[in-house]
Amino acid sequence: ASRPAQVPSSQTGMQMGAVPTQQTPALAVQAPSVTFAAGQSELQQPITPMRRAIMDNMIASKQTSAHVTTFFEIDYSRIEAVRAKHKNRFRAQEGVSLTYTAFLTAAVSQCLKRHSYLNAQLKQDKILFKKEIHLGIAVAIQDPEPGLLVPVIRHADRMNLRGLARSIADLAQRSRTRRIAPDELFGGTFTISNPGSHGGLVVTPIINQPQVAILGVGSIERRPKVVQTTNGEALAICTMGLLSLSFDHRLVDGVTADAFMADLKQTLETWNTEP
């Protein structure tokens, strides 16, 4: 009988039979809730200006754009190898974490330069292609009420991984503590939303108007995958996750969206630069 193909040591991922490290993601923010008084069956609160703005923006986006979503599976094993090698030194030197979001932001920034239709806007009867790449990063906030802010990293394509990691950490912290400046919340040309940090497998986010696309990041975990080796196919444990792209079908065709995602997938899976 033939023997199963073996994964060489250079193969990203881990052979079946090895014991993967168990990782239980910790919630970055607690779920919002309310407290009922004794004997109280319901609680009425006014809709705050921030919640009203979120409501209006979400409805307006769905009424404006023809939403379609495409999904791609990503093997993050190469990126995980870089993180494992450098994350402790990076935190000690930079004072911030070397997160998957930083790698995703760097990859998206470079891919958008090659896919102009994803970095564009529709304005009446004209298409506005944006040369500058300003990435919005969705941040969940809690105090004094639950909500969502999308601070913008301007000229993200001009920044290296270190700069992006610092900017993401800074903008997220100042958003959560309500110290973000109003002009830092506008002018984005593309948005990244990361609900996967709480374990969500996949998401179909609503486009942040007047943009034409938004990337949704699903949870990243170790799981089995069939890989191709020099000896044929083998089963390995790899670091995997799903990405979704919600796009405005009025401007972005399916083949255009999938070409961008294929480029992003290749960029992430063949990552070969140090932080």
PDB file of N, CA, C and O in Angstrom, residues 60-121:
ATOM      1  N   ALA A  60     -28.753  54.269   4.480  1.00  0.00           N
ATOM      2  CA  ALA A  60     -28.422  55.008   3.264  1.00  0.00           C
ATOM      3  C   ALA A  60     -27.497  54.193   2.364  1.00  0.00           C
ATOM      4  O   ALA A  60     -27.635  54.199   1.138  1.00  0.00           O
ATOM      5  N   SER A  61     -26.554  53.477   2.953  1.00  0.00           N
ATOM      6  CA  SER A  61     -25.623  52.683   2.159  1.00  0.00           C
ATOM      7  C   SER A  61     -26.350  51.556   1.443  1.00  0.00           C
ATOM      8  O   SER A  61     -26.110  51.295   0.255  1.00  0.00           O
ATOM      9  N   LYS A  62     -27.232  50.862   2.160  1.00  0.00           N
ATOM     10  CA  LYS A  62     -27.980  49.769   1.530  1.00  0.00           C
ATOM     11  C   LYS A  62     -28.914  50.278   0.438  1.00  0.00           C
ATOM     12  O   LYS A  62     -29.155  49.589  -0.558  1.00  0.00           O
ATOM     13  N   GLN A  63     -29.442  51.486   0.613  1.00  0.00           N
ATOM     14  CA  GLN A  63     -30.333  52.054  -0.392  1.00  0.00           C
ATOM     15  C   GLN A  63     -29.576  52.625  -1.580  1.00  0.00           C
ATOM     16  O   GLN A  63     -30.138  52.761  -2.668  1.00  0.00           O
ATOM     17  N   THR A  64     -28.289  52.930  -1.380  1.00  0.00           N
ATOM     18  CA  THR A  64     -27.489  53.555  -2.433  1.00  0.00           C
ATOM     19  C   THR A  64     -26.755  52.537  -3.284  1.00  0.00           C
ATOM     20  O   THR A  64     -26.823  52.572  -4.513  1.00  0.00           O
ATOM     21  N   SER A  65     -26.031  51.634  -2.644  1.00  0.00           N
ATOM     22  CA  SER A  65     -25.152  50.705  -3.364  1.00  0.00           C
ATOM     23  C   SER A  65     -25.834  49.369  -3.622  1.00  0.00           C
ATOM     24  O   SER A  65     -26.645  48.908  -2.814  1.00  0.00           O
ATOM     25  N   ALA A  66     -25.462  48.756  -4.734  1.00  0.00           N
ATOM     26  CA  ALA A  66     -25.915  47.399  -5.052  1.00  0.00           C
ATOM     27  C   ALA A  66     -24.911  46.432  -4.431  1.00  0.00           C
ATOM     28  O   ALA A  66     -23.906  46.077  -5.043  1.00  0.00           O
ATOM     29  N   HIS A  67     -25.173  46.016  -3.183  1.00  0.00           N
ATOM     30  CA  HIS A  67     -24.224  45.213  -2.428  1.00  0.00           C
ATOM     31  C   HIS A  67     -24.124  43.785  -2.959  1.00  0.00           C
ATOM     32  O   HIS A  67     -25.126  43.102  -3.130  1.00  0.00           O
ATOM     33  N   VAL A  68     -22.893  43.346  -3.192  1.00  0.00           N
ATOM     34  CA  VAL A  68     -22.584  41.952  -3.502  1.00  0.00           C
ATOM     35  C   VAL A  68     -21.343  41.595  -2.689  1.00  0.00           C
ATOM     36  O   VAL A  68     -20.474  42.445  -2.470  1.00  0.00           O
ATOM     37  N   THR A  69     -21.247  40.345  -2.237  1.00  0.00           N
ATOM     38  CA  THR A  69     -20.101  39.934  -1.431  1.00  0.00           C
ATOM     39  C   THR A  69     -19.454  38.688  -2.015  1.00  0.00           C
ATOM     40  O   THR A  69     -20.143  37.747  -2.392  1.00  0.00           O
ATOM     41  N   THR A  70     -18.121  38.702  -2.079  1.00  0.00           N
ATOM     42  CA  THR A  70     -17.351  37.542  -2.509  1.00  0.00           C
ATOM     43  C   THR A  70     -16.448  37.111  -1.359  1.00  0.00           C
ATOM     44  O   THR A  70     -16.033  37.932  -0.548  1.00  0.00           O
ATOM     45  N   PHE A  71     -16.149  35.805  -1.288  1.00  0.00           N
ATOM     46  CA  PHE A  71     -15.396  35.243  -0.160  1.00  0.00           C
ATOM     47  C   PHE A  71     -14.168  34.497  -0.666  1.00  0.00           C
ATOM     48  O   PHE A  71     -14.245  33.752  -1.641  1.00  0.00           O
ATOM     49  N   PHE A  72     -13.053  34.690   0.033  1.00  0.00           N
ATOM     50  CA  PHE A  72     -11.808  33.991  -0.297  1.00  0.00           C
ATOM     51  C   PHE A  72     -11.208  33.408   0.981  1.00  0.00           C
ATOM     52  O   PHE A  72     -11.201  34.074   2.026  1.00  0.00           O
ATOM     53  N   GLU A  73     -10.701  32.189   0.873  1.00  0.00           N
ATOM     54  CA  GLU A  73      -9.990  31.575   1.993  1.00  0.00           C
ATOM     55  C   GLU A  73      -8.504  31.906   1.887  1.00  0.00           C
ATOM     56  O   GLU A  73      -7.918  31.802   0.811  1.00  0.00           O
ATOM     57  N   ILE A  74      -7.897  32.275   3.014  1.00  0.00           N
ATOM     58  CA  ILE A  74      -6.505  32.708   3.037  1.00  0.00           C
ATOM     59  C   ILE A  74      -5.694  31.790   3.948  1.00  0.00           C
ATOM     60  O   ILE A  74      -6.125  31.475   5.064  1.00  0.00           O
ATOM     61  N   ASP A  75      -4.537  31.379   3.471  1.00  0.00           N
ATOM     62  CA  ASP A  75      -3.574  30.651   4.293  1.00  0.00           C
ATOM     63  C   ASP A  75      -2.573  31.671   4.844  1.00  0.00           C
ATOM     64  O   ASP A  75      -1.745  32.215   4.109  1.00  0.00           O
ATOM     65  N   TYR A  76      -2.655  31.927   6.142  1.00  0.00           N
ATOM     66  CA  TYR A  76      -1.799  32.926   6.794  1.00  0.00           C
ATOM     67  C   TYR A  76      -0.505  32.324   7.336  1.00  0.00           C
ATOM     68  O   TYR A  76       0.178  32.960   8.146  1.00  0.00           O
ATOM     69  N   SER A  77      -0.158  31.113   6.926  1.00  0.00           N
ATOM     70  CA  SER A  77       0.983  30.431   7.546  1.00  0.00           C
ATOM     71  C   SER A  77       2.282  31.197   7.379  1.00  0.00           C
ATOM     72  O   SER A  77       3.110  31.250   8.298  1.00  0.00           O
ATOM     73  N   ARG A  78       2.502  31.795   6.211  1.00  0.00           N
ATOM     74  CA  ARG A  78       3.729  32.565   6.009  1.00  0.00           C
ATOM     75  C   ARG A  78       3.770  33.769   6.936  1.00  0.00           C
ATOM     76  O   ARG A  78       4.801  34.100   7.517  1.00  0.00           O
ATOM     77  N   ILE A  79       2.630  34.441   7.055  1.00  0.00           N
ATOM     78  CA  ILE A  79       2.564  35.607   7.944  1.00  0.00           C
ATOM     79  C   ILE A  79       2.717  35.185   9.396  1.00  0.00           C
ATOM     80  O   ILE A  79       3.405  35.847  10.181  1.00  0.00           O
ATOM     81  N   GLU A  80       2.114  34.072   9.764  1.00  0.00           N
ATOM     82  CA  GLU A  80       2.238  33.588  11.130  1.00  0.00           C
ATOM     83  C   GLU A  80       3.694  33.264  11.467  1.00  0.00           C
ATOM     84  O   GLU A  80       4.158  33.511  12.589  1.00  0.00           O
ATOM     85  N   ALA A  81       4.431  32.736  10.504  1.00  0.00           N
ATOM     86  CA  ALA A  81       5.849  32.449  10.735  1.00  0.00           C
ATOM     87  C   ALA A  81       6.629  33.733  10.999  1.00  0.00           C
ATOM     88  O   ALA A  81       7.506  33.777  11.878  1.00  0.00           O
ATOM     89  N   VAL A  82       6.312  34.795  10.252  1.00  0.00           N
ATOM     90  CA  VAL A  82       6.978  36.082  10.468  1.00  0.00           C
ATOM     91  C   VAL A  82       6.595  36.641  11.835  1.00  0.00           C
ATOM     92  O   VAL A  82       7.454  37.146  12.579  1.00  0.00           O
ATOM     93  N   ARG A  83       5.323  36.560  12.188  1.00  0.00           N
ATOM     94  CA  ARG A  83       4.874  37.053  13.497  1.00  0.00           C
ATOM     95  C   ARG A  83       5.547  36.305  14.636  1.00  0.00           C
ATOM     96  O   ARG A  83       6.017  36.899  15.606  1.00  0.00           O
ATOM     97  N   ALA A  84       5.616  34.979  14.535  1.00  0.00           N
ATOM     98  CA  ALA A  84       6.210  34.178  15.595  1.00  0.00           C
ATOM     99  C   ALA A  84       7.681  34.524  15.793  1.00  0.00           C
ATOM    100  O   ALA A  84       8.188  34.529  16.917  1.00  0.00           O
ATOM    101  N   LYS A  85       8.352  34.841  14.709  1.00  0.00           N
ATOM    102  CA  LYS A  85       9.777  35.145  14.759  1.00  0.00           C
ATOM    103  C   LYS A  85      10.054  36.517  15.352  1.00  0.00           C
ATOM    104  O   LYS A  85      11.060  36.710  16.061  1.00  0.00           O
ATOM    105  N   HIS A  86       9.162  37.481  15.114  1.00  0.00           N
ATOM    106  CA  HIS A  86       9.489  38.870  15.435  1.00  0.00           C
ATOM    107  C   HIS A  86       8.564  39.527  16.458  1.00  0.00           C
ATOM    108  O   HIS A  86       8.854  40.643  16.894  1.00  0.00           O
ATOM    109  N   LYS A  87       7.446  38.900  16.849  1.00  0.00           N
ATOM    110  CA  LYS A  87       6.440  39.636  17.622  1.00  0.00           C
ATOM    111  C   LYS A  87       6.953  40.098  18.985  1.00  0.00           C
ATOM    112  O   LYS A  87       6.612  41.205  19.433  1.00  0.00           O
ATOM    113  N   ASN A  88       7.769  39.300  19.667  1.00  0.00           N
ATOM    114  CA  ASN A  88       8.280  39.724  20.974  1.00  0.00           C
ATOM    115  C   ASN A  88       9.240  40.903  20.843  1.00  0.00           C
ATOM    116  O   ASN A  88       9.151  41.880  21.596  1.00  0.00           O
ATOM    117  N   ARG A  89      10.161  40.807  19.876  1.00  0.00           N
ATOM    118  CA  ARG A  89      11.093  41.916  19.656  1.00  0.00           C
ATOM    119  C   ARG A  89      10.351  43.154  19.179  1.00  0.00           C
ATOM    120  O   ARG A  89      10.677  44.278  19.587  1.00  0.00           O
ATOM    121  N   PHE A  90       9.343  42.945  18.352  1.00  0.00           N
ATOM    122  CA  PHE A  90       8.577  44.068  17.819  1.00  0.00           C
ATOM    123  C   PHE A  90       7.868  44.807  18.948  1.00  0.00           C
ATOM    124  O   PHE A  90       7.889  46.036  19.005  1.00  0.00           O
ATOM    125  N   ARG A  91       7.242  44.054  19.852  1.00  0.00           N
ATOM    126  CA  ARG A  91       6.546  44.699  20.966  1.00  0.00           C
ATOM    127  C   ARG A  91       7.530  45.438  21.867  1.00  0.00           C
ATOM    128  O   ARG A  91       7.245  46.547  22.338  1.00  0.00           O
ATOM    129  N   ALA A  92       8.703  44.842  22.088  1.00  0.00           N
ATOM    130  CA  ALA A  92       9.694  45.480  22.953  1.00  0.00           C
ATOM    131  C   ALA A  92      10.233  46.764  22.333  1.00  0.00           C
ATOM    132  O   ALA A  92      10.445  47.761  23.024  1.00  0.00           O
ATOM    133  N   GLN A  93      10.443  46.755  21.010  1.00  0.00           N
ATOM    134  CA  GLN A  93      11.034  47.914  20.340  1.00  0.00           C
ATOM    135  C   GLN A  93      10.006  48.965  19.955  1.00  0.00           C
ATOM    136  O   GLN A  93      10.279  50.161  20.025  1.00  0.00           O
ATOM    137  N   GLU A  94       8.834  48.507  19.522  1.00  0.00           N
ATOM    138  CA  GLU A  94       7.819  49.426  19.002  1.00  0.00           C
ATOM    139  C   GLU A  94       6.736  49.753  20.023  1.00  0.00           C
ATOM    140  O   GLU A  94       6.026  50.750  19.877  1.00  0.00           O
ATOM    141  N   GLY A  95       6.567  48.889  21.021  1.00  0.00           N
ATOM    142  CA  GLY A  95       5.545  49.123  22.025  1.00  0.00           C
ATOM    143  C   GLY A  95       4.137  48.800  21.568  1.00  0.00           C
ATOM    144  O   GLY A  95       3.175  49.157  22.242  1.00  0.00           O
ATOM    145  N   VAL A  96       3.988  48.134  20.418  1.00  0.00           N
ATOM    146  CA  VAL A  96       2.680  47.734  19.902  1.00  0.00           C
ATOM    147  C   VAL A  96       2.770  46.296  19.410  1.00  0.00           C
ATOM    148  O   VAL A  96       3.859  45.760  19.188  1.00  0.00           O
ATOM    149  N   SER A  97       1.602  45.659  19.227  1.00  0.00           N
ATOM    150  CA  SER A  97       1.564  44.280  18.765  1.00  0.00           C
ATOM    151  C   SER A  97       1.716  44.199  17.255  1.00  0.00           C
ATOM    152  O   SER A  97       1.242  45.077  16.521  1.00  0.00           O
ATOM    153  N   LEU A  98       2.358  43.131  16.807  1.00  0.00           N
ATOM    154  CA  LEU A  98       2.478  42.849  15.383  1.00  0.00           C
ATOM    155  C   LEU A  98       1.260  42.027  14.995  1.00  0.00           C
ATOM    156  O   LEU A  98       1.295  40.800  14.951  1.00  0.00           O
ATOM    157  N   THR A  99       0.155  42.688  14.702  1.00  0.00           N
ATOM    158  CA  THR A  99      -1.137  42.024  14.499  1.00  0.00           C
ATOM    159  C   THR A  99      -1.347  41.630  13.040  1.00  0.00           C
ATOM    160  O   THR A  99      -0.695  42.136  12.129  1.00  0.00           O
ATOM    161  N   TYR A 100      -2.300  40.723  12.855  1.00  0.00           N
ATOM    162  CA  TYR A 100      -2.695  40.368  11.493  1.00  0.00           C
ATOM    163  C   TYR A 100      -3.258  41.579  10.761  1.00  0.00           C
ATOM    164  O   TYR A 100      -3.104  41.713   9.548  1.00  0.00           O
ATOM    165  N   THR A 101      -3.925  42.468  11.495  1.00  0.00           N
ATOM    166  CA  THR A 101      -4.501  43.657  10.866  1.00  0.00           C
ATOM    167  C   THR A 101      -3.426  44.505  10.207  1.00  0.00           C
ATOM    168  O   THR A 101      -3.651  45.088   9.145  1.00  0.00           O
ATOM    169  N   ALA A 102      -2.255  44.582  10.821  1.00  0.00           N
ATOM    170  CA  ALA A 102      -1.165  45.359  10.230  1.00  0.00           C
ATOM    171  C   ALA A 102      -0.742  44.750   8.892  1.00  0.00           C
ATOM    172  O   ALA A 102      -0.539  45.464   7.906  1.00  0.00           O
ATOM    173  N   PHE A 103      -0.607  43.430   8.847  1.00  0.00           N
ATOM    174  CA  PHE A 103      -0.243  42.761   7.595  1.00  0.00           C
ATOM    175  C   PHE A 103      -1.336  42.948   6.537  1.00  0.00           C
ATOM    176  O   PHE A 103      -1.043  43.210   5.366  1.00  0.00           O
ATOM    177  N   LEU A 104      -2.585  42.809   6.955  1.00  0.00           N
ATOM    178  CA  LEU A 104      -3.698  42.981   6.021  1.00  0.00           C
ATOM    179  C   LEU A 104      -3.735  44.395   5.470  1.00  0.00           C
ATOM    180  O   LEU A 104      -3.950  44.607   4.274  1.00  0.00           O
ATOM    181  N   THR A 105      -3.518  45.377   6.339  1.00  0.00           N
ATOM    182  CA  THR A 105      -3.534  46.768   5.904  1.00  0.00           C
ATOM    183  C   THR A 105      -2.420  47.029   4.902  1.00  0.00           C
ATOM    184  O   THR A 105      -2.622  47.707   3.883  1.00  0.00           O
ATOM    185  N   ALA A 106      -1.237  46.487   5.166  1.00  0.00           N
ATOM    186  CA  ALA A 106      -0.118  46.654   4.241  1.00  0.00           C
ATOM    187  C   ALA A 106      -0.424  46.005   2.897  1.00  0.00           C
ATOM    188  O   ALA A 106      -0.173  46.591   1.829  1.00  0.00           O
ATOM    189  N   ALA A 107      -0.975  44.803   2.914  1.00  0.00           N
ATOM    190  CA  ALA A 107      -1.280  44.092   1.669  1.00  0.00           C
ATOM    191  C   ALA A 107      -2.383  44.797   0.881  1.00  0.00           C
ATOM    192  O   ALA A 107      -2.282  44.959  -0.341  1.00  0.00           O
ATOM    193  N   VAL A 108      -3.445  45.214   1.573  1.00  0.00           N
ATOM    194  CA  VAL A 108      -4.541  45.919   0.902  1.00  0.00           C
ATOM    195  C   VAL A 108      -4.038  47.204   0.267  1.00  0.00           C
ATOM    196  O   VAL A 108      -4.404  47.539  -0.867  1.00  0.00           O
ATOM    197  N   SER A 109      -3.193  47.939   0.973  1.00  0.00           N
ATOM    198  CA  SER A 109      -2.670  49.204   0.454  1.00  0.00           C
ATOM    199  C   SER A 109      -1.947  49.012  -0.867  1.00  0.00           C
ATOM    200  O   SER A 109      -2.105  49.800  -1.805  1.00  0.00           O
ATOM    201  N   GLN A 110      -1.135  47.959  -0.942  1.00  0.00           N
ATOM    202  CA  GLN A 110      -0.381  47.716  -2.172  1.00  0.00           C
ATOM    203  C   GLN A 110      -1.277  47.205  -3.288  1.00  0.00           C
ATOM    204  O   GLN A 110      -1.116  47.580  -4.450  1.00  0.00           O
ATOM    205  N   CYS A 111      -2.243  46.353  -2.957  1.00  0.00           N
ATOM    206  CA  CYS A 111      -3.145  45.811  -3.983  1.00  0.00           C
ATOM    207  C   CYS A 111      -4.051  46.894  -4.572  1.00  0.00           C
ATOM    208  O   CYS A 111      -4.364  46.864  -5.763  1.00  0.00           O
ATOM    209  N   LEU A 112      -4.489  47.840  -3.751  1.00  0.00           N
ATOM    210  CA  LEU A 112      -5.345  48.907  -4.254  1.00  0.00           C
ATOM    211  C   LEU A 112      -4.646  49.737  -5.319  1.00  0.00           C
ATOM    212  O   LEU A 112      -5.300  50.288  -6.215  1.00  0.00           O
ATOM    213  N   LYS A 113      -3.327  49.821  -5.257  1.00  0.00           N
ATOM    214  CA  LYS A 113      -2.587  50.569  -6.267  1.00  0.00           C
ATOM    215  C   LYS A 113      -2.696  49.899  -7.637  1.00  0.00           C
ATOM    216  O   LYS A 113      -2.542  50.559  -8.668  1.00  0.00           O
ATOM    217  N   ARG A 114      -2.977  48.599  -7.633  1.00  0.00           N
ATOM    218  CA  ARG A 114      -3.089  47.847  -8.888  1.00  0.00           C
ATOM    219  C   ARG A 114      -4.533  47.616  -9.311  1.00  0.00           C
ATOM    220  O   ARG A 114      -4.781  47.036 -10.384  1.00  0.00           O
ATOM    221  N   HIS A 115      -5.494  48.053  -8.482  1.00  0.00           N
ATOM    222  CA  HIS A 115      -6.913  47.810  -8.769  1.00  0.00           C
ATOM    223  C   HIS A 115      -7.691  49.094  -8.506  1.00  0.00           C
ATOM    224  O   HIS A 115      -8.348  49.258  -7.467  1.00  0.00           O
ATOM    225  N   SER A 116      -7.653  49.999  -9.455  1.00  0.00           N
ATOM    226  CA  SER A 116      -8.195  51.350  -9.274  1.00  0.00           C
ATOM    227  C   SER A 116      -9.693  51.370  -9.022  1.00  0.00           C
ATOM    228  O   SER A 116     -10.197  52.270  -8.337  1.00  0.00           O
ATOM    229  N   TYR A 117     -10.431  50.397  -9.552  1.00  0.00           N
ATOM    230  CA  TYR A 117     -11.887  50.420  -9.411  1.00  0.00           C
ATOM    231  C   TYR A 117     -12.325  50.151  -7.971  1.00  0.00           C
ATOM    232  O   TYR A 117     -13.472  50.438  -7.616  1.00  0.00           O
ATOM    233  N   LEU A 118     -11.431  49.595  -7.156  1.00  0.00           N
ATOM    234  CA  LEU A 118     -11.768  49.377  -5.750  1.00  0.00           C
ATOM    235  C   LEU A 118     -11.441  50.595  -4.896  1.00  0.00           C
ATOM    236  O   LEU A 118     -11.886  50.680  -3.743  1.00  0.00           O
ATOM    237  N   ASN A 119     -10.669  51.528  -5.442  1.00  0.00           N
ATOM    238  CA  ASN A 119     -10.292  52.751  -4.721  1.00  0.00           C
ATOM    239  C   ASN A 119     -10.916  53.943  -5.439  1.00  0.00           C
ATOM    240  O   ASN A 119     -10.228  54.836  -5.924  1.00  0.00           O
ATOM    241  N   ALA A 120     -12.237  53.923  -5.494  1.00  0.00           N
ATOM    242  CA  ALA A 120     -12.966  54.905  -6.300  1.00  0.00           C
ATOM    243  C   ALA A 120     -14.265  55.293  -5.615  1.00  0.00           C
ATOM    244  O   ALA A 120     -14.630  54.741  -4.571  1.00  0.00           O
ATOM    245  N   GLN A 121     -14.949  56.259  -6.222  1.00  0.00           N
ATOM    246  CA  GLN A 121     -16.262  56.698  -5.756  1.00  0.00           C
ATOM    247  C   GLN A 121     -17.146  56.974  -6.959  1.00  0.00           C
ATOM    248  O   GLN A 121     -16.662  57.265  -8.060  1.00  0.00           O
TER     249      GLN A 121
END
